[in-house]
Amino acid sequence: MCVHVQVQNDSATSSDLSGVCGCLITSILRMWNYDSTLLSQDEDILATLQNYGDKEDLEAALSDATFDESGNIVSAEAFQITYFLQSGAETGEFNDPINEEWEEKAFLNIAEGAPTTQTLLKVDYFATRSFGDEFGGAISGDLLLVQISYAIVFLFLASNLGKVKPGPGSRWTMSFAALVTVGLSIGAGFGISSAFGLFYGPVHSLLPFILLGIGVDDAFVIVNAFDRERKTKRSAESNSDLALRAGRALARAGASITVTSATDLVAFGISSSSSLPALASFCGYAAIGVFFLWLFASTFFTATLVLDERRQRDNRMECVCCVTRSKTLEELDPEERQDGDGAGYEEGLFAKYFRNYHAPAILSTFGKLVVILIFGGLLGIGIWGAINLSVEDTQRAFIPSSSYITGWIDTVDEYYPTTGIDLVFVFEDEDKIYNARDSLAALDTRLTGLSSEPPFIAEPSSETYRNVLQGLKAELEINGSVNLGNIELGDDNWPTNANDLSTMLRTYIFTAEGSTYVRDLSFDNTTLALEAIQIRSEYVRLTKKKNGKTIDDSDNQIRAMDATRDLVDSWTDLPPSFPYSEKFISIEGFKIIRKELFLNVGLALAAVSIIVLVTVASPITAFIISANVACCIVEILGFMHLFGIAIDSVSVINIVLAVGLSIDYSAHVGHCFMTKGGDDKNARALESLADIGSAVLSGALTTFLAVVVLLFSKSYVFVILSIQFALTVGLGVTHGLVLLPVLLSILGPKAFTSAEKDAIETEEINDDDDDDDDDVEKKTESKEIGASETGDKGKSACVIS
């Protein structure tokens, strides 16, 4: 009672909030006129409470109410007080700033500070804005983790693009340039997307991580190609030499990142046409961001890479590039200046691992057999899990466990298990409403007995059912039309025509008894004719237990919505009508989300396959890459089921992302395989891994490190992102660096014609070098033989026996 009094006082005294909460309040406290003095003076509270209504009304208002043999209330565990606010939103607008301010200042702040002196009394509370506040707060509270993830990526980039120790060969500035490239693409992508009118939602906070993963991968590929094109020591290269090297590197890496960017762009672009608004908007943002990421990576990042290479050639400091180091490059040993023996690029640790250990192991006959068996088992697990994936209402998961909303939900689950989703029946046409007035007033009889099976509508009571015509009929039976303008009544105790009924209803809602129904009527603004009425009801609480937790039962919610619509369609004797609930929007999503998941993934894979075919220019390689990625996606779905991740708006978005990310790992390797000439497929696969494997692995590790810190997040969105990203990176990189090379070594086609020519020319050069070496060796041998023969002729021998 104290909480209610303070809420009312704050509403009345605040000029901004005055009159907001003047519409409807429902609670057993109305028996004492919401006056704490009257309540304290009441000597028989249970007797007063008995006058609240019949037994059904009391059972609906109170939790675990018990009655004696005479039907008198004896005890109860809990009760509710509900405030209904008149909508202040402008026409066509969803936001209601006035009511939101009232909920914050006049309700939530007061409820949070509810007195705790009553040890046996616990207060739980909830407002319309609560969900958005707590969900947004959970994401905002994890911004520190976002900063930590970017810092980790920065350190990992710097340690892998060059030497860790600042000096010759270090690339700390290039690590920063890679992050700037990602930042530019995020800014440009968000700006263009907003200009196109795409809405921004909570799940869009995932986009910086998506673009970071793709952008870092491109950075590694470009730097790897740029380094491999260096054929001499740095100090011997002029500015024009560096420009030519950058051109050769882009000719080598540009095709690869264009393939992956095009597949990502198409995958997201296809899903931007989804029937799910959140998925469509998110993928629209992602597609535009990927385009700018490709643009800035191939221009801005490559340009900064050339400038940084000039800095290293000129032996200038990294952060203060205008200052030259005291020691010249010639004074440093080759390892310190990262020039090797002066012959050019030398393979790093990862490249040596792939050449000497990884590739020989998986490309041996035994290794291939083991790889195919392991990945066959993973595919089996994936198919089983994908079939068993369920659609769940995960709305509760978005709320942090420490939130006050969690306490409110748990309390409602415990004390009000039959209180569920609000439901209204809307009836239209003034004349038809009048003609069916008796049937509409007795609509509760048609809703009785529907609580235990679809449509799961709660039994009508004063707490779960509200019907303006039923209330008007009761008023007319008691007082006639005396308080309603003395409108003439017919033999059935109703007004004699539709116009009089409309006039009476307009008067009725301004009486004490009729004010409850003020939101249930709609009148024409010009003629004041009755356009529609709504009769309020609600569903029972549709929940289930999963993994020891109570969750909303999406399957029964779908059955309830469909059965309700069928029920309304069967009312052929009533005016045109339709059922509505705010929850129907989410339930409609549950109905189509599974179909949308497989449809969008299938379309994305199909589109990606076409792009790979066009860019790789080899039907066999394109098919192997596409099949490899498809198996990876199936396995990700299977592991989602094993990790207890349901199909919802967040996981569907992440699966579409998985198509784009996993294709990157395979496309790089597949494209590189086609550039390796020769007849030995095992050797071509080995060279591909030694060439591109380190860049792919470094990109995958960077993406993994970027999201692994989000496992400590309190936000459901970030936690699911980190788990699915870990699955995508883990399975994607193993498919790209383990299974794909094995498949290419068995089924791979011949290399590009240009690659075969390069291989032949290289082989001829090597043969010429070998021939020259043989000639030198033969001449040396002949000279040695000649010298030997000449020496023997100048000697004398003496044999003594």
Tab-separated table of N, CA, C and O in Angstrom, residues 133-205:
chain	number	residue	atom	x	y	z
A	133	ASP	N	15.388	-1.772	-21.022
A	133	ASP	CA	16.391	-1.192	-20.130
A	133	ASP	C	17.443	-2.217	-19.728
A	133	ASP	O	18.645	-1.960	-19.788
A	134	GLU	N	16.987	-3.379	-19.295
A	134	GLU	CA	17.911	-4.379	-18.786
A	134	GLU	C	18.730	-5.019	-19.895
A	134	GLU	O	19.915	-5.299	-19.726
A	135	PHE	N	18.111	-5.250	-21.049
A	135	PHE	CA	18.849	-5.837	-22.165
A	135	PHE	C	19.909	-4.864	-22.671
A	135	PHE	O	21.065	-5.233	-22.901
A	136	GLY	N	19.501	-3.606	-22.832
A	136	GLY	CA	20.477	-2.600	-23.262
A	136	GLY	C	21.565	-2.391	-22.232
A	136	GLY	O	22.734	-2.212	-22.567
A	137	GLY	N	21.180	-2.456	-20.944
A	137	GLY	CA	22.171	-2.301	-19.888
A	137	GLY	C	23.173	-3.434	-19.875
A	137	GLY	O	24.360	-3.242	-19.596
A	138	ALA	N	22.707	-4.649	-20.195
A	138	ALA	CA	23.615	-5.801	-20.229
A	138	ALA	C	24.660	-5.625	-21.320
A	138	ALA	O	25.845	-5.915	-21.129
A	139	ILE	N	24.231	-5.133	-22.486
A	139	ILE	CA	25.183	-4.924	-23.580
A	139	ILE	C	26.125	-3.760	-23.259
A	139	ILE	O	27.336	-3.846	-23.462
A	140	SER	N	25.571	-2.664	-22.717
A	140	SER	CA	26.409	-1.514	-22.379
A	140	SER	C	27.437	-1.876	-21.316
A	140	SER	O	28.575	-1.410	-21.345
A	141	GLY	N	27.030	-2.737	-20.376
A	141	GLY	CA	27.945	-3.149	-19.320
A	141	GLY	C	29.096	-4.000	-19.820
A	141	GLY	O	30.099	-4.171	-19.137
A	142	ASP	N	28.965	-4.538	-21.026
A	142	ASP	CA	30.011	-5.392	-21.592
A	142	ASP	C	30.901	-4.651	-22.570
A	142	ASP	O	31.693	-5.263	-23.285
A	143	LEU	N	30.768	-3.321	-22.631
A	143	LEU	CA	31.611	-2.555	-23.543
A	143	LEU	C	33.084	-2.700	-23.193
A	143	LEU	O	33.962	-2.624	-24.072
A	144	LEU	N	33.384	-2.913	-21.915
A	144	LEU	CA	34.773	-3.115	-21.509
A	144	LEU	C	35.340	-4.364	-22.177
A	144	LEU	O	36.504	-4.375	-22.604
A	145	LEU	N	34.517	-5.418	-22.277
A	145	LEU	CA	34.970	-6.644	-22.926
A	145	LEU	C	35.248	-6.397	-24.405
A	145	LEU	O	36.178	-6.985	-24.985
A	146	VAL	N	34.442	-5.541	-25.022
A	146	VAL	CA	34.672	-5.195	-26.428
A	146	VAL	C	36.029	-4.518	-26.585
A	146	VAL	O	36.817	-4.838	-27.489
A	147	GLN	N	36.342	-3.605	-25.679
A	147	GLN	CA	37.626	-2.912	-25.735
A	147	GLN	C	38.776	-3.886	-25.501
A	147	GLN	O	39.832	-3.796	-26.158
A	148	ILE	N	38.593	-4.813	-24.572
A	148	ILE	CA	39.636	-5.809	-24.303
A	148	ILE	C	39.870	-6.683	-25.530
A	148	ILE	O	41.022	-6.982	-25.885
A	149	SER	N	38.780	-7.085	-26.200
A	149	SER	CA	38.926	-7.952	-27.378
A	149	SER	C	39.698	-7.234	-28.482
A	149	SER	O	40.556	-7.836	-29.143
A	150	TYR	N	39.433	-5.938	-28.686
A	150	TYR	CA	40.165	-5.205	-29.710
A	150	TYR	C	41.635	-5.038	-29.324
A	150	TYR	O	42.523	-5.059	-30.195
A	151	ALA	N	41.899	-4.857	-28.031
A	151	ALA	CA	43.292	-4.752	-27.579
A	151	ALA	C	44.044	-6.058	-27.814
A	151	ALA	O	45.208	-6.052	-28.244
A	152	ILE	N	43.377	-7.182	-27.557
A	152	ILE	CA	44.007	-8.489	-27.791
A	152	ILE	C	44.309	-8.679	-29.273
A	152	ILE	O	45.389	-9.156	-29.651
A	153	VAL	N	43.353	-8.301	-30.119
A	153	VAL	CA	43.560	-8.419	-31.567
A	153	VAL	C	44.734	-7.554	-32.007
A	153	VAL	O	45.568	-7.971	-32.828
A	154	PHE	N	44.823	-6.348	-31.456
A	154	PHE	CA	45.924	-5.446	-31.809
A	154	PHE	C	47.268	-6.079	-31.468
A	154	PHE	O	48.204	-6.071	-32.291
A	155	LEU	N	47.388	-6.651	-30.285
A	155	LEU	CA	48.650	-7.273	-29.864
A	155	LEU	C	48.969	-8.494	-30.719
A	155	LEU	O	50.126	-8.695	-31.123
A	156	PHE	N	47.956	-9.306	-31.012
A	156	PHE	CA	48.202	-10.510	-31.806
A	156	PHE	C	48.593	-10.154	-33.236
A	156	PHE	O	49.476	-10.778	-33.833
A	157	LEU	N	47.937	-9.136	-33.795
A	157	LEU	CA	48.276	-8.686	-35.141
A	157	LEU	C	49.732	-8.237	-35.205
A	157	LEU	O	50.487	-8.628	-36.110
A	158	ALA	N	50.120	-7.405	-34.238
A	158	ALA	CA	51.474	-6.875	-34.248
A	158	ALA	C	52.518	-7.978	-34.123
A	158	ALA	O	53.566	-7.938	-34.769
A	159	SER	N	52.219	-8.984	-33.300
A	159	SER	CA	53.189	-10.058	-33.077
A	159	SER	C	53.277	-11.009	-34.254
A	159	SER	O	54.262	-11.754	-34.374
A	160	ASN	N	52.291	-11.017	-35.141
A	160	ASN	CA	52.292	-11.939	-36.273
A	160	ASN	C	52.585	-11.261	-37.608
A	160	ASN	O	53.077	-11.912	-38.526
A	161	LEU	N	52.312	-9.976	-37.717
A	161	LEU	CA	52.628	-9.278	-38.959
A	161	LEU	C	54.122	-8.975	-39.052
A	161	LEU	O	54.665	-8.806	-40.144
A	162	GLY	N	54.786	-8.875	-37.916
A	162	GLY	CA	56.216	-8.580	-37.888
A	162	GLY	C	56.809	-8.994	-36.563
A	162	GLY	O	56.232	-9.796	-35.819
A	163	LYS	N	57.973	-8.444	-36.256
A	163	LYS	CA	58.642	-8.761	-35.000
A	163	LYS	C	57.906	-8.098	-33.840
A	163	LYS	O	57.360	-7.007	-33.965
A	164	VAL	N	57.938	-8.765	-32.684
A	164	VAL	CA	57.281	-8.206	-31.505
A	164	VAL	C	58.064	-7.016	-30.986
A	164	VAL	O	57.499	-5.974	-30.632
A	165	LYS	N	59.375	-7.145	-30.949
A	165	LYS	CA	60.214	-6.067	-30.444
A	165	LYS	C	60.247	-4.923	-31.444
A	165	LYS	O	60.584	-5.122	-32.613
A	166	PRO	N	59.881	-3.706	-31.024
A	166	PRO	CA	59.936	-2.574	-31.955
A	166	PRO	C	61.336	-2.392	-32.512
A	166	PRO	O	62.326	-2.429	-31.792
A	167	GLY	N	61.403	-2.223	-33.814
A	167	GLY	CA	62.689	-2.078	-34.479
A	167	GLY	C	62.564	-2.530	-35.908
A	167	GLY	O	61.458	-2.648	-36.452
A	168	PRO	N	63.680	-2.809	-36.568
A	168	PRO	CA	63.615	-3.315	-37.951
A	168	PRO	C	62.806	-4.604	-38.017
A	168	PRO	O	63.036	-5.535	-37.253
A	169	GLY	N	61.858	-4.631	-38.905
A	169	GLY	CA	61.018	-5.826	-39.056
A	169	GLY	C	59.738	-5.803	-38.248
A	169	GLY	O	58.870	-6.659	-38.444
A	170	SER	N	59.554	-4.859	-37.325
A	170	SER	CA	58.317	-4.789	-36.543
A	170	SER	C	57.239	-4.061	-37.334
A	170	SER	O	57.538	-3.223	-38.199
A	171	ARG	N	55.972	-4.363	-37.012
A	171	ARG	CA	54.860	-3.760	-37.759
A	171	ARG	C	53.717	-3.381	-36.822
A	171	ARG	O	52.551	-3.678	-37.061
A	172	TRP	N	54.034	-2.697	-35.764
A	172	TRP	CA	52.996	-2.245	-34.836
A	172	TRP	C	52.061	-1.248	-35.507
A	172	TRP	O	50.852	-1.248	-35.263
A	173	THR	N	52.624	-0.363	-36.329
A	173	THR	CA	51.764	0.612	-37.010
A	173	THR	C	50.819	-0.071	-37.997
A	173	THR	O	49.693	0.384	-38.209
A	174	MET	N	51.260	-1.184	-38.604
A	174	MET	CA	50.385	-1.898	-39.526
A	174	MET	C	49.258	-2.609	-38.774
A	174	MET	O	48.163	-2.791	-39.305
A	175	SER	N	49.539	-3.025	-37.548
A	175	SER	CA	48.475	-3.599	-36.718
A	175	SER	C	47.404	-2.548	-36.455
A	175	SER	O	46.197	-2.817	-36.546
A	176	PHE	N	47.869	-1.334	-36.155
A	176	PHE	CA	46.929	-0.234	-35.943
A	176	PHE	C	46.192	0.098	-37.236
A	176	PHE	O	44.994	0.378	-37.230
A	177	ALA	N	46.906	0.057	-38.378
A	177	ALA	CA	46.273	0.355	-39.666
A	177	ALA	C	45.185	-0.658	-39.995
A	177	ALA	O	44.150	-0.310	-40.586
A	178	ALA	N	45.407	-1.926	-39.617
A	178	ALA	CA	44.382	-2.950	-39.858
A	178	ALA	C	43.115	-2.637	-39.070
A	178	ALA	O	41.994	-2.772	-39.587
A	179	LEU	N	43.273	-2.206	-37.810
A	179	LEU	CA	42.101	-1.856	-36.998
A	179	LEU	C	41.422	-0.599	-37.533
A	179	LEU	O	40.197	-0.491	-37.492
A	180	VAL	N	42.233	0.352	-38.034
A	180	VAL	CA	41.646	1.557	-38.641
A	180	VAL	C	40.842	1.181	-39.877
A	180	VAL	O	39.761	1.735	-40.127
A	181	THR	N	41.355	0.231	-40.654
A	181	THR	CA	40.625	-0.246	-41.842
A	181	THR	C	39.263	-0.796	-41.448
A	181	THR	O	38.246	-0.499	-42.086
A	182	VAL	N	39.238	-1.596	-40.384
A	182	VAL	CA	37.971	-2.141	-39.885
A	182	VAL	C	37.066	-1.009	-39.409
A	182	VAL	O	35.864	-0.986	-39.691
A	183	GLY	N	37.651	-0.055	-38.668
A	183	GLY	CA	36.855	1.066	-38.163
A	183	GLY	C	36.255	1.903	-39.275
A	183	GLY	O	35.091	2.329	-39.189
A	184	LEU	N	37.022	2.144	-40.334
A	184	LEU	CA	36.503	2.911	-41.479
A	184	LEU	C	35.340	2.183	-42.139
A	184	LEU	O	34.333	2.798	-42.513
A	185	SER	N	35.460	0.862	-42.276
A	185	SER	CA	34.383	0.097	-42.917
A	185	SER	C	33.135	0.082	-42.045
A	185	SER	O	32.015	0.122	-42.555
A	186	ILE	N	33.328	0.029	-40.714
A	186	ILE	CA	32.171	0.064	-39.813
A	186	ILE	C	31.456	1.403	-39.929
A	186	ILE	O	30.222	1.471	-40.065
A	187	GLY	N	32.228	2.494	-39.882
A	187	GLY	CA	31.616	3.817	-39.981
A	187	GLY	C	30.906	4.031	-41.301
A	187	GLY	O	29.766	4.516	-41.340
A	188	ALA	N	31.574	3.667	-42.409
A	188	ALA	CA	30.960	3.838	-43.725
A	188	ALA	C	29.746	2.936	-43.883
A	188	ALA	O	28.704	3.357	-44.402
A	189	GLY	N	29.864	1.688	-43.426
A	189	GLY	CA	28.749	0.750	-43.547
A	189	GLY	C	27.540	1.184	-42.755
A	189	GLY	O	26.402	1.140	-43.251
A	190	PHE	N	27.757	1.634	-41.518
A	190	PHE	CA	26.644	2.085	-40.687
A	190	PHE	C	25.998	3.335	-41.271
A	190	PHE	O	24.775	3.478	-41.267
A	191	GLY	N	26.838	4.244	-41.762
A	191	GLY	CA	26.287	5.484	-42.314
A	191	GLY	C	25.439	5.244	-43.554
A	191	GLY	O	24.320	5.762	-43.657
A	192	ILE	N	25.953	4.445	-44.487
A	192	ILE	CA	25.200	4.163	-45.721
A	192	ILE	C	23.934	3.362	-45.398
A	192	ILE	O	22.862	3.613	-45.966
A	193	SER	N	24.038	2.398	-44.484
A	193	SER	CA	22.870	1.584	-44.119
A	193	SER	C	21.771	2.450	-43.514
A	193	SER	O	20.590	2.282	-43.831
A	194	SER	N	22.166	3.360	-42.646
A	194	SER	CA	21.172	4.269	-42.052
A	194	SER	C	20.551	5.158	-43.108
A	194	SER	O	19.352	5.440	-43.075
A	195	ALA	N	21.370	5.612	-44.073
A	195	ALA	CA	20.836	6.451	-45.153
A	195	ALA	C	19.823	5.697	-45.995
A	195	ALA	O	18.870	6.286	-46.517
A	196	PHE	N	19.999	4.386	-46.108
A	196	PHE	CA	19.050	3.555	-46.848
A	196	PHE	C	17.795	3.233	-46.035
A	196	PHE	O	16.877	2.591	-46.547
A	197	GLY	N	17.769	3.654	-44.776
A	197	GLY	CA	16.586	3.456	-43.951
A	197	GLY	C	16.544	2.130	-43.216
A	197	GLY	O	15.497	1.752	-42.683
A	198	LEU	N	17.661	1.409	-43.144
A	198	LEU	CA	17.691	0.145	-42.403
A	198	LEU	C	17.719	0.439	-40.905
A	198	LEU	O	18.517	1.274	-40.455
A	199	PHE	N	16.857	-0.220	-40.144
A	199	PHE	CA	16.793	0.066	-38.713
A	199	PHE	C	17.951	-0.604	-37.978
A	199	PHE	O	18.501	-1.612	-38.416
A	200	TYR	N	18.326	-0.014	-36.853
A	200	TYR	CA	19.426	-0.532	-36.032
A	200	TYR	C	18.830	-1.139	-34.769
A	200	TYR	O	18.091	-0.483	-34.040
A	201	GLY	N	19.136	-2.420	-34.515
A	201	GLY	CA	18.613	-3.128	-33.351
A	201	GLY	C	19.713	-3.612	-32.435
A	201	GLY	O	20.905	-3.446	-32.723
A	202	PRO	N	19.356	-4.223	-31.312
A	202	PRO	CA	20.365	-4.691	-30.347
A	202	PRO	C	21.367	-5.672	-30.948
A	202	PRO	O	22.552	-5.628	-30.621
A	203	VAL	N	20.907	-6.585	-31.830
A	203	VAL	CA	21.824	-7.587	-32.370
A	203	VAL	C	22.855	-6.969	-33.314
A	203	VAL	O	23.868	-7.606	-33.625
A	204	HIS	N	22.633	-5.738	-33.748
A	204	HIS	CA	23.594	-5.090	-34.638
A	204	HIS	C	24.905	-4.795	-33.915
A	204	HIS	O	25.906	-4.466	-34.564
A	205	SER	N	24.916	-4.911	-32.595
A	205	SER	CA	26.158	-4.707	-31.849
A	205	SER	C	27.180	-5.798	-32.149
A	205	SER	O	28.349	-5.681	-31.771
